[in-house]
Short mmCIF file of C-alpha atoms in Angstrom, two decimals:
data_model
loop_
_atom_site.label_atom_id
_atom_site.label_comp_id
_atom_site.label_asym_id
_atom_site.label_seq_id
_atom_site.Cartn_x
_atom_site.Cartn_y
_atom_site.Cartn_z
CA MET A 7 -30.10 40.71 36.41
CA GLN A 8 -32.55 38.22 34.97
CA HIS A 9 -32.23 40.01 31.49
CA ILE A 10 -28.30 39.85 31.81
CA ARG A 11 -28.54 36.28 32.37
CA LEU A 12 -30.66 35.52 29.54
CA LYS A 13 -28.37 37.57 27.17
CA LEU A 14 -25.30 35.60 28.55
CA ALA A 15 -27.11 32.28 27.96
CA GLY A 16 -28.09 33.43 24.61
CA ALA A 17 -24.34 34.29 23.79
CA ALA A 18 -23.20 30.98 25.09
CA ALA A 19 -25.66 29.04 22.97
CA LEU A 20 -24.84 31.14 19.87
CA ALA A 21 -21.08 30.59 20.50
CA ALA A 22 -22.06 27.01 21.11
CA MET A 23 -23.94 26.69 17.73
CA THR A 24 -21.28 28.65 15.87
CA ALA A 25 -18.48 26.06 17.20
CA VAL A 26 -20.74 23.07 15.98
CA ALA A 27 -21.34 24.77 12.65
CA ALA A 28 -17.43 25.39 12.36
CA GLN A 29 -17.00 21.70 13.31
CA ALA A 30 -19.50 20.54 10.61
CA GLN A 31 -17.80 22.31 7.94
CA ASP A 32 -14.64 20.02 8.31
CA ILE A 33 -14.57 17.17 6.03
CA ALA A 34 -14.43 13.87 7.68
CA VAL A 35 -11.70 11.40 6.26
CA ALA A 36 -11.18 8.11 7.99
CA SER A 37 -7.88 6.22 7.65
CA ILE A 38 -7.68 2.34 8.69
CA GLN A 39 -4.30 1.22 8.70
CA ALA A 40 -2.27 -1.82 10.12
CA MET A 41 -0.49 0.14 12.84
CA THR A 42 -0.01 -3.16 14.54
CA GLY A 43 0.26 -6.84 13.69
CA PRO A 44 2.09 -8.38 10.73
CA ALA A 45 1.73 -5.50 8.32
CA ALA A 46 2.76 -2.76 10.74
CA PHE A 47 5.96 -2.51 8.76
CA ALA A 48 4.03 -0.76 6.20
CA GLY A 49 0.88 0.61 7.80
CA VAL A 50 2.73 2.62 10.43
CA HIS A 51 4.50 4.39 7.60
CA TYR A 52 1.23 4.67 5.66
CA GLN A 53 -0.43 6.38 8.35
CA ASN A 54 2.40 8.87 9.10
CA ALA A 55 2.58 9.78 5.40
CA ILE A 56 -1.15 10.29 5.19
CA ARG A 57 -1.11 12.45 8.30
CA LEU A 58 1.59 14.44 6.86
CA ALA A 59 -0.24 15.17 3.55
CA VAL A 60 -3.44 16.16 5.35
CA GLU A 61 -1.60 18.53 7.68
CA GLU A 62 0.27 20.16 4.64
CA LEU A 63 -3.20 20.53 2.87
CA ASN A 64 -4.81 22.10 5.87
CA GLN A 65 -2.04 24.55 6.20
CA LYS A 66 -2.83 25.41 2.73
CA GLY A 67 -6.37 26.29 3.59
CA GLY A 68 -7.78 22.63 3.08
CA VAL A 69 -10.34 22.16 0.32
CA GLY A 70 -12.19 25.33 -0.73
CA GLY A 71 -11.62 26.86 2.88
CA GLN A 72 -12.63 23.39 4.59
CA LYS A 73 -10.31 21.46 6.57
CA ILE A 74 -9.85 17.89 6.59
CA LYS A 75 -10.62 16.13 9.76
CA LEU A 76 -8.42 12.88 9.82
CA ILE A 77 -9.87 10.15 12.01
CA GLU A 78 -7.18 7.37 12.49
CA HIS A 79 -7.81 3.66 13.22
CA ASP A 80 -5.63 0.78 13.80
CA SER A 81 -6.78 -2.50 12.06
CA ALA A 82 -4.03 -4.65 13.59
CA THR A 83 -3.65 -6.37 10.34
CA ASP A 84 -6.95 -8.27 11.36
CA LYS A 85 -10.06 -8.50 8.91
CA GLY A 86 -12.43 -8.80 11.76
CA GLN A 87 -11.11 -5.43 13.28
CA ALA A 88 -10.91 -3.91 9.84
CA ILE A 89 -14.77 -4.74 9.34
CA ASN A 90 -15.66 -3.35 12.68
CA LEU A 91 -13.90 -0.20 11.91
CA ALA A 92 -15.23 0.18 8.28
CA ASN A 93 -18.69 0.22 9.97
CA GLN A 94 -17.58 2.84 12.64
CA ALA A 95 -16.05 5.14 9.86
CA ILE A 96 -19.28 5.10 8.15
CA SER A 97 -21.71 5.34 11.08
CA ARG A 98 -20.06 7.18 13.66
CA ASP A 99 -17.11 9.02 11.80
CA ARG A 100 -19.44 10.05 8.95
CA ALA A 101 -16.43 9.95 6.50
CA VAL A 102 -16.87 10.96 2.89
CA ILE A 103 -13.94 8.78 2.00
CA VAL A 104 -12.26 6.02 3.87
CA PHE A 105 -8.23 5.56 3.24
CA GLY A 106 -7.04 1.94 3.86
CA PRO A 107 -7.00 -0.70 4.93
CA SER A 108 -3.25 -1.54 4.49
CA THR A 109 -3.54 -5.17 2.93
CA SER A 110 -5.38 -6.64 0.18
CA ALA A 111 -7.03 -9.26 2.60
CA GLU A 112 -8.44 -6.67 4.84
CA ALA A 113 -9.62 -4.51 1.81
CA VAL A 114 -11.33 -7.54 0.23
CA ALA A 115 -13.12 -8.14 3.57
CA VAL A 116 -14.45 -4.43 4.02
CA SER A 117 -15.61 -3.90 0.26
CA PRO A 118 -18.97 -5.23 0.61
CA ILE A 119 -19.81 -2.81 3.50
CA PHE A 120 -18.58 0.29 1.81
CA ASN A 121 -20.51 -0.79 -1.43
CA ASP A 122 -23.60 -1.46 0.66
CA LYS A 123 -23.52 1.91 2.16
CA LYS A 124 -22.12 3.85 -0.81
CA VAL A 125 -19.02 5.32 0.83
CA PRO A 126 -15.93 5.32 -1.24
CA ASN A 127 -13.17 3.37 0.05
CA LEU A 128 -9.54 3.82 -1.38
CA SER A 129 -7.42 1.13 -0.23
CA PHE A 130 -3.84 -0.19 -0.72
CA ALA A 131 -5.11 -3.41 -2.12
CA THR A 132 -2.97 -4.66 -5.12
CA SER A 133 -5.85 -7.19 -5.99
CA ASP A 134 -8.49 -6.57 -8.43
CA ALA A 135 -10.77 -8.77 -6.22
CA VAL A 136 -11.82 -5.64 -4.31
CA LEU A 137 -13.34 -4.12 -7.59
CA LYS A 138 -15.96 -6.99 -7.97
CA TYR A 139 -17.82 -5.85 -4.84
CA GLY A 140 -19.05 -2.65 -6.68
CA PRO A 141 -18.13 1.00 -7.75
CA PHE A 142 -17.25 2.35 -4.42
CA SER A 143 -14.24 0.05 -3.96
CA LEU A 144 -11.35 2.11 -5.34
CA MET A 145 -7.67 1.38 -5.79
CA PHE A 146 -4.40 3.25 -5.41
CA GLN A 147 -2.08 0.35 -6.11
CA GLN A 148 -1.59 -0.90 -9.75
CA PRO A 149 -2.46 -4.59 -10.00
CA ALA A 150 0.20 -7.25 -10.08
CA ALA A 151 -0.15 -7.42 -13.72
CA ALA A 152 1.18 -3.99 -14.35
CA ALA A 153 4.38 -4.24 -12.44
CA THR A 154 5.42 -7.80 -11.77
CA PRO A 155 6.21 -9.01 -15.38
CA GLN A 156 8.93 -6.23 -15.27
CA VAL A 157 11.08 -8.17 -12.93
CA ALA A 158 10.52 -11.44 -14.71
CA ARG A 159 11.70 -10.04 -17.99
CA TYR A 160 14.73 -8.59 -16.14
CA VAL A 161 15.70 -11.84 -14.63
CA LEU A 162 15.49 -13.59 -18.15
CA GLU A 163 17.22 -10.78 -20.00
CA LYS A 164 20.03 -9.68 -17.45
CA THR A 165 20.79 -12.90 -15.48
CA PRO A 166 21.59 -16.61 -16.37
CA ALA A 167 18.57 -17.92 -14.38
CA ARG A 168 16.11 -19.96 -16.52
CA LYS A 169 14.66 -22.45 -14.06
CA ALA A 170 12.72 -20.96 -11.08
CA ALA A 171 10.70 -22.23 -7.97
CA LEU A 172 7.81 -19.92 -6.90
CA VAL A 173 6.93 -19.70 -3.01
CA PHE A 174 3.57 -17.94 -2.25
CA ASP A 175 1.31 -17.25 0.54
CA ARG A 176 -1.78 -19.05 -0.54
CA THR A 177 -3.91 -17.20 2.03
CA ASN A 178 -3.33 -13.57 0.44
CA GLU A 179 -5.17 -12.89 -2.90
CA ALA A 180 -2.72 -10.20 -3.69
CA LEU A 181 0.32 -12.30 -3.23
CA ILE A 182 -1.26 -15.19 -5.33
CA GLU A 183 -1.94 -12.70 -8.08
CA GLN A 184 1.71 -11.50 -7.92
CA LYS A 185 3.01 -15.15 -8.16
CA ASN A 186 0.75 -15.74 -11.14
CA ALA A 187 1.89 -12.49 -12.89
CA PHE A 188 5.54 -13.56 -12.45
CA ARG A 189 4.89 -17.20 -13.60
CA GLU A 190 3.13 -16.16 -16.76
CA ALA A 191 5.79 -13.68 -17.74
CA PHE A 192 8.74 -15.86 -16.78
CA LYS A 193 7.31 -18.84 -18.96
CA ALA A 194 6.39 -16.38 -21.76
CA GLY A 195 9.91 -15.11 -21.93
CA GLY A 196 11.40 -18.73 -22.30
CA GLY A 197 11.90 -19.72 -18.42
CA THR A 198 10.84 -22.85 -16.82
CA VAL A 199 8.98 -23.17 -13.49
CA ALA A 200 9.96 -26.05 -11.58
CA ALA A 201 7.76 -25.86 -8.73
CA GLU A 202 4.98 -23.46 -7.06
CA GLU A 203 5.15 -24.07 -3.41
CA ALA A 204 2.29 -22.84 -1.29
CA ILE A 205 2.76 -21.45 2.18
CA ILE A 206 0.57 -19.62 4.62
CA GLY A 207 1.22 -16.46 6.67
CA THR A 208 1.71 -18.30 10.00
CA ASP A 209 4.39 -20.65 8.69
CA SER A 210 7.88 -20.22 10.24
CA ASN A 211 9.62 -23.64 9.46
CA PHE A 212 10.90 -23.95 5.88
CA GLN A 213 13.53 -26.68 6.33
CA PRO A 214 11.42 -29.18 4.33
CA LEU A 215 10.82 -26.56 1.62
CA ALA A 216 14.48 -25.94 1.48
CA THR A 217 15.22 -29.65 1.14
CA LYS A 218 12.94 -30.04 -1.81
CA LEU A 219 14.05 -26.83 -3.69
CA LYS A 220 17.71 -27.91 -3.44
CA SER A 221 16.63 -31.20 -5.07
CA LEU A 222 15.05 -29.29 -8.05
CA ASP A 223 18.51 -27.52 -8.87
CA VAL A 224 16.64 -24.34 -9.68
CA ASP A 225 18.84 -20.97 -10.30
CA ALA A 226 16.09 -18.61 -9.07
CA VAL A 227 13.43 -18.55 -6.19
CA TYR A 228 10.53 -16.11 -6.53
CA ILE A 229 9.02 -15.21 -3.02
CA SER A 230 5.54 -13.86 -2.72
CA ALA A 231 4.89 -13.24 0.79
CA LEU A 232 5.07 -10.26 3.42
CA THR A 233 8.18 -8.62 4.42
CA GLU A 234 9.10 -10.64 7.64
CA GLN A 235 8.01 -14.03 6.20
CA THR A 236 9.86 -13.27 2.92
CA ALA A 237 13.09 -12.59 4.87
CA ASN A 238 12.62 -15.85 6.82
CA VAL A 239 12.17 -18.00 3.94
CA LEU A 240 15.27 -16.51 2.33
CA LEU A 241 17.34 -17.03 5.44
CA GLN A 242 16.39 -20.52 5.81
CA LEU A 243 16.86 -21.40 1.99
CA ARG A 244 20.35 -19.96 2.29
CA GLN A 245 21.15 -21.65 5.62
CA SER A 246 20.16 -24.95 4.34
CA GLY A 247 22.78 -24.60 1.76
CA LEU A 248 20.93 -23.25 -1.25
CA PRO A 249 23.84 -22.12 -3.57
CA ASP A 250 24.94 -18.38 -3.96
CA ARG A 251 24.21 -18.76 -7.76
CA VAL A 252 20.55 -19.09 -6.94
CA ARG A 253 18.84 -15.50 -7.20
CA PHE A 254 16.12 -14.42 -5.05
CA VAL A 255 13.26 -12.46 -6.80
CA GLY A 256 10.14 -10.74 -5.20
CA SER A 257 7.89 -7.97 -5.00
CA ASN A 258 8.02 -4.43 -3.01
CA ALA A 259 7.85 -6.44 0.25
CA MET A 260 11.55 -7.02 -0.30
CA ALA A 261 12.24 -3.30 -0.71
CA SER A 262 12.12 -2.63 2.93
CA PRO A 263 14.72 -1.82 5.55
CA LYS A 264 13.05 -4.38 7.70
CA PHE A 265 13.98 -7.06 5.10
CA ILE A 266 17.37 -5.82 4.68
CA SER A 267 18.25 -5.92 8.28
CA MET A 268 16.72 -9.47 8.74
CA THR A 269 18.65 -10.99 6.02
CA GLY A 270 22.03 -9.19 5.92
CA LYS A 271 24.41 -10.58 3.37
CA ALA A 272 22.38 -13.66 2.61
CA ALA A 273 20.14 -11.43 0.42
CA GLU A 274 22.91 -9.73 -1.58
CA GLY A 275 22.08 -9.76 -5.04
CA THR A 276 18.07 -10.03 -4.51
CA ILE A 277 16.04 -8.54 -7.30
CA ALA A 278 12.64 -6.74 -6.59
CA VAL A 279 10.11 -4.72 -8.46
CA ALA A 280 9.19 -1.66 -6.43
CA ASP A 281 6.96 1.51 -7.02
CA HIS A 282 9.56 3.66 -5.60
CA LEU A 283 13.45 4.00 -4.88
CA PRO A 284 14.62 6.66 -2.34
CA GLY A 285 16.66 9.43 -3.80
CA VAL A 286 14.74 10.04 -7.06
CA ASP A 287 15.72 13.50 -8.24
CA ARG A 288 12.21 15.11 -8.50
CA PRO A 289 10.94 18.27 -6.78
CA LEU A 290 8.03 16.50 -4.96
CA ASN A 291 10.20 13.63 -3.93
CA LYS A 292 12.80 16.09 -2.28
CA ALA A 293 10.11 18.18 -0.64
CA PHE A 294 8.50 15.04 0.92
CA ALA A 295 11.77 13.62 2.17
CA THR A 296 12.54 16.84 3.74
CA ALA A 297 9.15 17.23 5.38
CA TYR A 298 8.74 13.62 6.54
CA GLN A 299 12.30 13.86 8.35
CA ALA A 300 11.30 17.18 9.89
CA ARG A 301 7.83 15.78 10.94
CA TYR A 302 9.01 12.33 12.36
CA GLY A 303 12.77 12.49 12.82
CA ILE A 304 13.33 9.53 10.67
CA GLU A 305 14.12 9.07 6.95
CA ALA A 306 11.23 8.27 4.76
CA ASP A 307 11.29 4.55 3.40
CA SER A 308 9.64 3.09 0.55
CA TRP A 309 6.25 2.50 2.58
CA ALA A 310 6.16 6.20 3.64
CA THR A 311 6.58 7.11 -0.02
CA ILE A 312 3.87 4.86 -1.16
CA GLY A 313 1.56 6.22 1.63
CA TYR A 314 2.30 9.78 0.77
CA SER A 315 1.60 9.19 -3.01
CA PHE A 316 -1.69 7.38 -1.87
CA ALA A 317 -2.74 10.58 0.07
CA GLN A 318 -2.14 12.58 -2.93
CA VAL A 319 -4.70 10.62 -5.07
CA GLY A 320 -7.08 10.65 -2.10
CA LEU A 321 -6.88 14.38 -1.48
CA ALA A 322 -6.97 15.10 -5.13
CA ALA A 323 -10.44 13.26 -5.30
CA LEU A 324 -11.57 15.47 -2.41
CA LYS A 325 -10.43 18.62 -4.23
CA GLU A 326 -11.97 17.37 -7.47
CA ALA A 327 -15.35 16.85 -5.67
CA GLY A 328 -15.60 20.54 -4.59
CA PRO A 329 -17.32 22.31 -1.68
CA ASP A 330 -19.22 20.19 0.69
CA PRO A 331 -18.42 16.82 -0.92
CA THR A 332 -20.77 13.96 -0.42
CA PRO A 333 -19.51 10.32 -0.61
CA GLU A 334 -20.98 10.17 -3.99
CA LYS A 335 -19.38 13.30 -5.45
CA VAL A 336 -15.93 11.98 -4.09
CA ARG A 337 -16.37 8.59 -5.84
CA ASP A 338 -17.27 10.43 -9.29
CA ALA A 339 -14.32 12.85 -8.60
CA TYR A 340 -12.05 9.74 -8.30
CA LEU A 341 -13.20 8.47 -11.81
CA ARG A 342 -12.20 11.77 -13.30
CA LEU A 343 -8.79 11.94 -11.79
CA ARG A 344 -5.96 12.16 -14.53
CA ASP A 345 -2.04 12.75 -14.18
CA VAL A 346 -1.87 13.27 -10.38
CA PRO A 347 1.72 13.84 -9.34
CA ILE A 348 2.99 10.87 -7.14
CA LEU A 349 6.44 10.02 -5.84
CA GLY A 350 6.87 6.75 -7.33
CA GLY A 351 6.97 5.01 -10.90
CA SER A 352 6.63 7.45 -13.67
CA GLY A 353 5.65 10.28 -11.36
CA LEU A 354 2.15 10.57 -12.56
CA TRP A 355 -1.00 8.42 -11.41
CA ASN A 356 -3.76 7.55 -13.71
CA GLN A 357 -6.69 5.05 -13.71
CA THR A 358 -8.99 3.56 -16.27
CA GLU A 359 -12.20 1.86 -14.93
CA ARG A 360 -10.70 2.06 -11.40
CA ARG A 361 -7.46 0.26 -12.28
CA PRO A 362 -4.51 2.46 -11.62
CA ARG A 363 -1.34 2.56 -13.70
CA PHE A 364 1.93 4.48 -12.68
CA GLY A 365 4.82 2.30 -13.68
CA ALA A 366 7.58 0.67 -11.36
CA MET A 367 11.14 -0.05 -11.32
CA VAL A 368 13.29 -2.98 -10.88
CA LEU A 369 15.87 -3.03 -7.91
CA VAL A 370 19.07 -4.99 -7.18
CA LEU A 371 20.14 -5.50 -3.48
CA LYS A 372 23.95 -4.32 -3.47
CA ASP A 373 26.26 -3.71 -0.56
CA GLY A 374 23.25 -3.63 1.79
CA GLN A 375 21.04 -1.43 -0.14
CA PHE A 376 18.55 -1.43 -3.02
CA VAL A 377 19.65 0.42 -6.06
CA ALA A 378 18.26 0.91 -9.55
CA ALA A 379 19.00 -2.36 -11.64
CA PRO A 380 21.54 -2.09 -14.28
#
């Protein structure tokens, strides 16, 4: 009997060791997204799309037979929370790469941690500021200078607007960079910047701003803020009597169902630059739209599309790194990536010295939906 018990105990121990070994073979990837808070309009869809991409890859056998273990975290759009989760992703999750955070402000806050611990961090930051902390800070999004000038040139070439006011969130580095990129391109093309008005992310009363902008007699207002605040600024400016001839212009923060639902007809004619337009006729885009609808029961918006494209780049780095990837191997693999298929822009993602390029498109809000600008 004793012999049998020993054999059973040995078998149980072997099974436990086998389970642990199998678990250890999984590749740990952490994803820190703004599932709640001001940036949840994007973060929820980012996380959904990343999860879908990982599930699809695992169904195909993972990376060299190793499955991806995706560990999801909610930063609540809070820099302090993002910092705590970054440390957790490194020390507890043992992630070989960390996806996110969702915003540039959070990404800048966590960049020193990842570089100190030498763990690659692929974020949604659009600000080059993350790169200065070291070689483990990686970007999926292209900087403002790569896309924003397109919308400035469109305004000058396709509309009568020549005098613009710029409204921007001074607490967000990426939004400041977008404003600066628009300003430089608009002025270089012959436009005049009548004012640059700074706001902060918690502002909600824009009546004094409206009074000032009306007195300047501008014919365009460029807004560089997050989606809900951008919508609030636009609504209050229109409600204050800003003429219909004044065109509103902005970034992909406008290319959101939330923006459209908040502003209604007040935003008709708004011009925005974005990475993606739903309905693009490409095989990858069609397959994603079908899969996202089946997985979540809702239509994929621009944020989901960005998140899925982001995941294609992050997972391509893991595949490029080879079996049993280490953080260093994944970082080096990212630097070798070229022509990664994505859903937006030109359809191919590239980077040079950690600065991505993939193109963008100008959109116009017409009859309650964004369409490709004529």
